[in-house]
CSV table of C-alpha atoms and ligand atoms in Angstrom, one decimal:
chain,number,residue,atom,x,y,z
A,2,MET,CA,5.7,21.5,-13.8
A,3,ARG,CA,7.8,18.3,-13.8
A,4,ALA,CA,6.0,14.9,-13.7
A,5,TRP,CA,7.0,11.3,-14.0
A,6,VAL,CA,4.8,9.2,-16.4
A,7,VAL,CA,4.6,5.5,-17.2
A,8,ASP,CA,5.8,5.7,-20.8
A,9,ARG,CA,6.1,2.1,-21.9
A,10,PRO,CA,5.1,-0.4,-19.2
A,11,GLY,CA,7.8,-3.1,-18.9
A,12,PRO,CA,10.6,-4.4,-16.6
A,13,MET,CA,12.4,-1.6,-14.7
A,14,ALA,CA,15.5,-2.5,-16.6
A,15,SER,CA,13.7,-1.3,-19.8
A,16,ARG,CA,13.2,2.2,-18.2
A,17,PRO,CA,9.3,2.3,-18.4
A,18,LEU,CA,9.2,5.7,-16.7
A,19,ALA,CA,9.9,9.1,-18.2
A,20,LEU,CA,10.3,12.5,-16.5
A,21,VAL,CA,8.4,15.1,-18.6
A,22,GLU,CA,7.3,18.8,-18.5
A,23,ARG,CA,3.6,19.3,-18.3
A,24,GLU,CA,1.1,22.1,-17.6
A,25,VAL,CA,0.1,22.4,-13.9
A,26,PRO,CA,-3.4,20.6,-13.9
A,27,GLU,CA,-6.5,22.7,-13.5
A,28,PRO,CA,-8.8,21.5,-10.7
A,29,GLY,CA,-12.4,20.7,-11.9
A,30,PRO,CA,-15.6,21.3,-9.8
A,31,GLY,CA,-15.2,19.8,-6.3
A,32,GLU,CA,-11.5,19.2,-6.8
A,33,VAL,CA,-8.4,20.7,-5.1
A,34,LEU,CA,-5.0,21.5,-6.6
A,35,VAL,CA,-2.3,20.1,-4.3
A,36,ARG,CA,1.4,21.2,-4.4
A,37,VAL,CA,3.3,18.0,-3.6
A,38,GLU,CA,5.9,17.9,-0.7
A,39,ALA,CA,6.5,14.2,-0.8
A,40,CYS,CA,5.0,11.0,-2.3
A,41,GLY,CA,5.5,7.5,-1.0
A,42,VAL,CA,6.5,4.8,-3.4
A,43,CYS,CA,4.3,1.7,-3.3
A,44,ARG,CA,4.6,-1.8,-4.9
A,45,THR,CA,1.4,-0.9,-6.8
A,46,ASP,CA,3.4,1.9,-8.6
A,47,LEU,CA,5.9,-0.8,-9.5
A,48,HIS,CA,3.1,-3.1,-10.9
A,49,LEU,CA,1.8,-0.1,-13.0
A,50,ALA,CA,5.3,0.7,-14.3
A,51,GLU,CA,6.1,-2.9,-15.1
A,52,GLY,CA,2.6,-3.6,-16.6
A,53,ASP,CA,1.5,-6.2,-14.1
A,54,LEU,CA,-1.5,-3.9,-13.7
A,55,ARG,CA,-2.8,-2.8,-17.2
A,56,PRO,CA,-2.7,1.0,-17.7
A,57,ARG,CA,-6.1,2.6,-17.8
A,58,ARG,CA,-4.9,5.6,-19.7
A,59,PRO,CA,-1.7,6.4,-21.5
A,60,ARG,CA,1.2,8.2,-19.9
A,61,THR,CA,-0.3,8.4,-16.4
A,62,THR,CA,1.7,9.8,-13.5
A,63,PRO,CA,1.9,7.1,-10.7
A,64,GLY,CA,2.0,7.8,-7.0
A,65,HIS,CA,-0.8,7.6,-4.5
A,66,GLN,CA,0.7,8.6,-1.2
A,67,ALA,CA,1.1,12.3,-1.8
A,68,VAL,CA,1.5,14.8,1.1
A,69,GLY,CA,1.1,18.4,0.1
A,70,ARG,CA,-0.6,21.8,0.5
A,71,VAL,CA,-3.9,22.8,-1.2
A,72,GLU,CA,-3.2,25.8,-3.4
A,73,GLY,CA,-5.1,28.8,-2.2
A,74,THR,CA,-5.8,27.7,1.4
A,75,GLY,CA,-2.4,26.2,2.3
A,76,GLU,CA,-4.2,23.3,4.1
A,77,ARG,CA,-2.0,20.2,4.4
A,78,VAL,CA,-3.6,17.1,2.9
A,79,GLY,CA,-2.9,13.5,1.9
A,80,VAL,CA,-3.9,12.1,-1.4
A,81,ALA,CA,-4.3,8.4,-1.3
A,82,TRP,CA,-5.2,5.4,-3.6
A,83,LEU,CA,-9.0,5.7,-3.5
A,84,ARG,CA,-9.8,8.7,-5.7
A,85,SER,CA,-13.6,8.4,-6.1
A,86,THR,CA,-16.6,6.1,-5.8
A,87,CYS,CA,-20.1,6.4,-7.2
A,88,GLY,CA,-21.9,6.7,-3.8
A,89,ARG,CA,-25.0,5.0,-5.1
A,90,CYS,CA,-24.3,1.4,-5.9
A,91,ARG,CA,-25.2,-1.5,-3.5
A,92,TYR,CA,-21.6,-1.6,-2.2
A,93,CYS,CA,-21.3,2.1,-1.6
A,94,VAL,CA,-24.6,2.3,0.3
A,95,ARG,CA,-23.6,-0.7,2.4
A,96,GLY,CA,-20.4,1.0,3.6
A,97,MET,CA,-18.2,-1.1,1.2
A,98,GLU,CA,-17.1,1.7,-1.2
A,99,ASN,CA,-13.8,-0.1,-1.6
A,100,LEU,CA,-15.8,-2.6,-3.8
A,101,CYS,CA,-17.6,0.1,-5.9
A,102,PRO,CA,-17.4,-1.0,-9.6
A,103,ARG,CA,-17.1,2.6,-10.6
A,104,SER,CA,-14.3,3.5,-8.1
A,105,THR,CA,-11.3,5.3,-9.5
A,106,TYR,CA,-7.7,5.3,-8.3
A,107,THR,CA,-5.0,7.9,-8.0
A,108,GLY,CA,-2.1,7.2,-10.3
A,109,TRP,CA,-4.1,4.7,-12.4
A,110,ASP,CA,-7.3,6.4,-13.5
A,111,ALA,CA,-5.9,9.9,-13.0
A,112,ASP,CA,-2.4,11.4,-12.6
A,113,GLY,CA,-0.9,10.8,-9.2
A,114,GLY,CA,1.8,12.3,-6.9
A,115,PHE,CA,5.0,11.6,-8.8
A,116,ALA,CA,4.7,15.2,-9.9
A,117,GLU,CA,5.0,18.7,-8.5
A,118,TYR,CA,1.2,19.2,-8.5
A,119,LEU,CA,-1.8,16.9,-8.7
A,120,VAL,CA,-5.6,17.5,-8.5
A,121,ALA,CA,-7.9,15.3,-6.4
A,122,PRO,CA,-11.6,15.4,-5.4
A,123,ALA,CA,-11.8,17.3,-2.1
A,124,GLY,CA,-14.1,14.7,-0.6
A,125,TYR,CA,-11.4,12.0,-0.9
A,126,VAL,CA,-8.3,13.8,0.5
A,127,TYR,CA,-7.4,13.4,4.2
A,128,PRO,CA,-6.6,16.5,6.3
A,129,LEU,CA,-3.1,16.2,7.8
A,130,PRO,CA,-1.4,18.2,10.6
A,131,ASP,CA,1.4,20.7,9.8
A,132,GLU,CA,3.9,19.1,12.1
A,133,PRO,CA,5.5,15.8,11.1
A,134,PRO,CA,7.8,16.0,8.0
A,135,ALA,CA,6.0,15.0,4.8
A,136,GLU,CA,8.5,12.1,4.4
A,137,ARG,CA,7.2,10.5,7.6
A,138,LEU,CA,3.5,11.1,6.8
A,139,ALA,CA,3.5,9.8,3.2
A,140,PRO,CA,3.9,6.1,3.9
A,141,LEU,CA,0.9,6.2,6.2
A,142,LEU,CA,-1.4,6.9,3.2
A,143,CYS,CA,-1.2,3.5,1.5
A,144,ALA,CA,1.3,1.3,3.3
A,145,GLY,CA,-0.4,2.3,6.6
A,146,ILE,CA,-4.1,2.4,5.5
A,147,ILE,CA,-4.0,-0.8,3.4
A,148,GLY,CA,-2.1,-2.6,6.2
A,149,TYR,CA,-4.7,-1.5,8.7
A,150,ARG,CA,-7.5,-2.9,6.5
A,151,ALA,CA,-5.5,-6.2,6.0
A,152,LEU,CA,-5.1,-6.4,9.8
A,153,ALA,CA,-8.9,-6.1,10.1
A,154,ARG,CA,-9.5,-8.7,7.3
A,155,CYS,CA,-7.2,-11.4,8.9
A,156,ASP,CA,-9.5,-11.6,12.0
A,157,LEU,CA,-6.7,-11.6,14.5
A,158,PRO,CA,-8.1,-12.5,17.9
A,159,PRO,CA,-7.1,-10.5,21.0
A,160,GLY,CA,-3.5,-11.4,22.0
A,161,GLY,CA,-3.3,-13.7,18.9
A,162,ARG,CA,-0.3,-14.9,16.9
A,163,LEU,CA,0.1,-13.1,13.6
A,164,GLY,CA,2.3,-14.1,10.7
A,165,ILE,CA,3.5,-11.4,8.3
A,166,TYR,CA,4.9,-12.6,5.0
A,167,GLY,CA,7.1,-10.1,3.3
A,168,PHE,CA,8.4,-7.2,5.5
A,169,GLY,CA,8.3,-4.0,3.5
A,170,ALA,CA,6.7,-0.6,3.9
A,171,SER,CA,3.1,-1.8,4.7
A,172,ALA,CA,4.3,-4.7,6.9
A,173,HIS,CA,6.5,-2.6,9.1
A,174,LEU,CA,3.6,-0.3,10.0
A,175,THR,CA,1.1,-3.1,10.3
A,176,ALA,CA,3.4,-5.1,12.7
A,177,GLN,CA,3.5,-2.0,15.0
A,178,ALA,CA,-0.3,-1.6,15.0
A,179,ALA,CA,-0.7,-5.4,15.8
A,180,ILE,CA,1.9,-5.4,18.5
A,181,ALA,CA,0.3,-2.3,20.1
A,182,GLN,CA,-3.0,-4.4,20.2
A,183,GLY,CA,-1.1,-7.1,22.1
A,184,ALA,CA,-0.4,-9.5,19.2
A,185,THR,CA,2.6,-11.8,19.0
A,186,VAL,CA,4.1,-11.1,15.5
A,187,HIS,CA,6.2,-13.5,13.5
A,188,ALA,CA,7.8,-12.0,10.4
A,189,VAL,CA,8.8,-14.1,7.4
A,190,SER,CA,11.2,-12.5,5.0
A,191,ARG,CA,14.2,-13.4,2.9
A,192,SER,CA,15.9,-10.0,3.5
A,193,ALA,CA,18.4,-9.9,6.4
A,194,GLU,CA,17.8,-6.1,6.7
A,195,SER,CA,14.0,-6.6,6.9
A,196,ARG,CA,14.3,-9.3,9.5
A,197,ARG,CA,16.5,-7.0,11.6
A,198,LEU,CA,13.9,-4.2,11.3
A,199,ALA,CA,11.1,-6.6,12.3
A,200,LEU,CA,12.9,-7.7,15.4
A,201,GLU,CA,13.8,-4.0,16.3
A,202,LEU,CA,10.1,-3.1,16.0
A,203,GLY,CA,9.1,-5.9,18.5
A,204,ALA,CA,8.4,-9.0,16.4
A,205,ALA,CA,8.8,-12.2,18.4
A,206,SER,CA,10.6,-13.9,15.5
A,207,ALA,CA,11.9,-13.1,12.0
A,208,GLY,CA,13.0,-15.9,9.7
A,209,ASP,CA,12.0,-18.4,7.0
A,210,ARG,CA,8.9,-19.7,8.7
A,211,PRO,CA,6.9,-19.0,11.9
A,212,PRO,CA,8.0,-21.0,14.9
A,213,GLU,CA,4.5,-21.7,16.1
A,214,PRO,CA,1.0,-22.2,14.6
A,215,LEU,CA,-0.7,-18.9,13.7
A,216,ASP,CA,-4.2,-17.5,14.4
A,217,SER,CA,-3.9,-15.1,11.5
A,218,ALA,CA,-1.5,-14.1,8.7
A,219,ILE,CA,-1.1,-11.4,6.1
A,220,LEU,CA,0.7,-12.0,2.8
A,221,PHE,CA,2.3,-8.7,1.7
A,222,ALA,CA,4.7,-10.3,-0.8
A,223,PRO,CA,3.0,-10.5,-4.2
A,224,VAL,CA,4.1,-14.2,-4.4
A,225,GLY,CA,1.4,-16.8,-5.0
A,226,THR,CA,3.7,-19.7,-4.1
A,227,LEU,CA,3.7,-18.5,-0.5
A,228,VAL,CA,-0.1,-19.1,-0.2
A,229,PRO,CA,0.1,-22.9,0.4
A,230,PRO,CA,2.9,-22.7,3.1
A,231,ALA,CA,1.2,-19.7,4.7
A,232,LEU,CA,-2.1,-21.6,4.9
A,233,GLU,CA,-0.3,-24.7,6.2
A,234,ALA,CA,1.3,-22.6,9.0
A,235,LEU,CA,-2.2,-21.5,10.3
A,236,ASP,CA,-3.7,-23.1,13.3
A,237,ARG,CA,-7.2,-24.5,13.2
A,238,GLY,CA,-9.7,-21.8,12.3
A,239,GLY,CA,-7.0,-19.4,11.2
A,240,THR,CA,-7.3,-16.8,8.4
A,241,LEU,CA,-4.8,-15.7,5.8
A,242,ALA,CA,-5.4,-12.3,4.1
A,243,VAL,CA,-3.7,-11.4,0.9
A,244,ALA,CA,-2.9,-7.7,1.1
A,245,GLY,CA,-1.7,-6.9,-2.5
A,246,ILE,CA,-3.6,-5.8,-5.6
A,247,HIS,CA,-1.6,-8.3,-7.7
A,248,LEU,CA,-0.4,-11.8,-6.9
A,249,THR,CA,1.4,-14.3,-9.0
A,250,ASP,CA,-0.4,-17.6,-9.6
A,251,ILE,CA,-1.4,-19.6,-6.5
A,252,PRO,CA,-0.3,-23.3,-6.9
A,253,VAL,CA,-2.8,-26.1,-6.6
A,254,LEU,CA,-4.0,-26.4,-3.0
A,255,ASP,CA,-4.4,-29.6,-1.1
A,256,TYR,CA,-7.7,-29.4,0.8
A,257,ASP,CA,-6.5,-31.4,3.8
A,258,ARG,CA,-3.1,-29.7,4.2
A,259,HIS,CA,-4.1,-26.2,3.4
A,260,LEU,CA,-7.8,-25.5,4.0
A,261,PHE,CA,-9.5,-28.2,6.1
A,262,GLN,CA,-10.1,-27.4,9.8
A,263,GLU,CA,-11.8,-24.2,8.8
A,264,ARG,CA,-8.9,-22.2,7.7
A,265,THR,CA,-9.8,-19.2,5.5
A,266,LEU,CA,-8.1,-17.5,2.6
A,267,ARG,CA,-9.3,-14.0,1.7
A,268,SER,CA,-8.3,-10.9,-0.3
A,269,VAL,CA,-8.0,-7.3,0.7
A,270,THR,CA,-9.3,-4.9,-1.9
A,271,ALA,CA,-8.3,-1.2,-1.5
A,272,ASN,CA,-9.9,0.5,1.4
A,273,THR,CA,-12.8,2.7,2.4
A,274,ARG,CA,-12.4,6.3,3.5
A,275,ALA,CA,-13.6,5.2,6.9
A,276,ASP,CA,-10.6,2.9,7.0
A,277,GLY,CA,-8.3,5.8,6.0
A,278,ARG,CA,-9.7,8.1,8.6
A,279,ALA,CA,-9.6,5.5,11.4
A,280,TYR,CA,-6.0,4.6,10.6
A,281,LEU,CA,-4.7,8.1,10.3
A,282,GLU,CA,-6.4,9.1,13.6
A,283,LEU,CA,-4.7,6.1,15.3
A,284,ALA,CA,-1.3,6.8,13.6
A,285,LEU,CA,-1.3,10.5,14.5
A,286,ALA,CA,-2.3,9.9,18.1
A,287,HIS,CA,0.3,7.1,18.5
A,288,PRO,CA,2.9,7.7,15.8
A,289,PRO,CA,4.5,4.5,14.6
A,290,ARG,CA,8.2,4.4,13.9
A,291,VAL,CA,8.3,5.1,10.2
A,292,SER,CA,11.4,3.7,8.6
A,293,THR,CA,11.9,5.5,5.3
A,294,THR,CA,14.4,5.6,2.5
A,295,ALA,CA,14.2,9.1,0.8
A,296,TYR,CA,14.9,9.6,-2.9
A,297,PRO,CA,15.1,13.0,-4.6
A,298,PHE,CA,12.2,13.6,-7.0
A,299,GLU,CA,14.4,13.2,-10.0
A,300,GLU,CA,15.2,9.6,-9.0
A,301,ALA,CA,11.8,8.0,-9.0
A,302,ASP,CA,12.9,5.3,-11.5
A,303,ARG,CA,15.8,4.4,-9.2
A,304,ALA,CA,13.4,4.1,-6.2
A,305,LEU,CA,11.1,1.7,-8.2
A,306,ALA,CA,14.1,-0.3,-9.4
A,307,ASP,CA,15.3,-0.7,-5.8
A,308,LEU,CA,11.8,-1.8,-4.8
A,309,ALA,CA,11.7,-4.3,-7.6
A,310,ALA,CA,15.1,-5.7,-6.4
A,311,ASP,CA,14.0,-5.8,-2.7
A,312,ARG,CA,16.7,-3.2,-1.9
A,313,VAL,CA,14.5,-0.9,0.1
A,314,SER,CA,14.3,-1.1,3.8
A,315,GLY,CA,11.0,0.3,5.2
A,316,ALA,CA,9.2,2.7,2.9
A,317,ALA,CA,10.6,4.5,-0.2
A,318,VAL,CA,9.6,8.1,-0.4
A,319,LEU,CA,10.2,10.7,-3.2
A,320,VAL,CA,10.9,14.1,-1.6
A,321,LEU,CA,10.4,17.3,-3.6
A,322,SER,CA,12.5,20.3,-2.7
B,424,LIG,ZN1,-0.2,1.6,-2.5
B,425,LIG,ZN1,-20.4,2.7,-5.8
């Protein structure tokens, strides 16, 4: 089979990915072999390619939003970021398996979906319907699920004012979930195309800064310098959730300007399977508009370079023929 691997992590201009030929992987006990139809491209894949996240094993295939069919049964499934947890630690037994110290991740600890096949533990894949095209389902698996958890973590009150900083794949799905709940959404993005998409999806504003104080905000852009202004834009008692797995350094905070009046800054760390199931149930019952940019499988490196340069509107998806 053909598979992309992170050959030498570095800037996209240095071509860190290589397309290689490999044996089709053998499923181990409790695992399924999935033939990939499409795989979403996430900023985390870019962090892995560029070395912002240290590789956990050499020449690993990225990709953790794979839609495909289980070999043998033909069942359609989604393979997402959370690959396994221990099930026994204090976090797992408390229902916080996203914090399990022994958790493993698709495309980081094991080969992911930028390949014609991948294997995954059966207990961690999500059943998916036959109907929507794989390209539309793939972005739900990380962009959708992580955004859903970030929305829960930012404590948005009913009918509240939500700021969304950075308007890419995850943000455009999260904005729709928030608006469906009755929120007023303000998008903050540099990209004219992303601003247009935000307004089309029902955002109340899209610009350089929110036009009113916010109850809650989610930072999707991996940019630490946005933390102080995002905190400053919160109303009293507001919460800012940082959605990404990687963030550049946060500048020094001024207690009075940025935190006092009980403003809260918190992170979002992966997701639980319960988050995944809850989000997919919602998204399949009330399908969001999924804005995708499709790339042929052979052009995974171009997809990541476009993501690095903020040239992707909505979600980038690799499509296998
Ligand atoms: Zn992701
Ligand atoms: Zn655990």
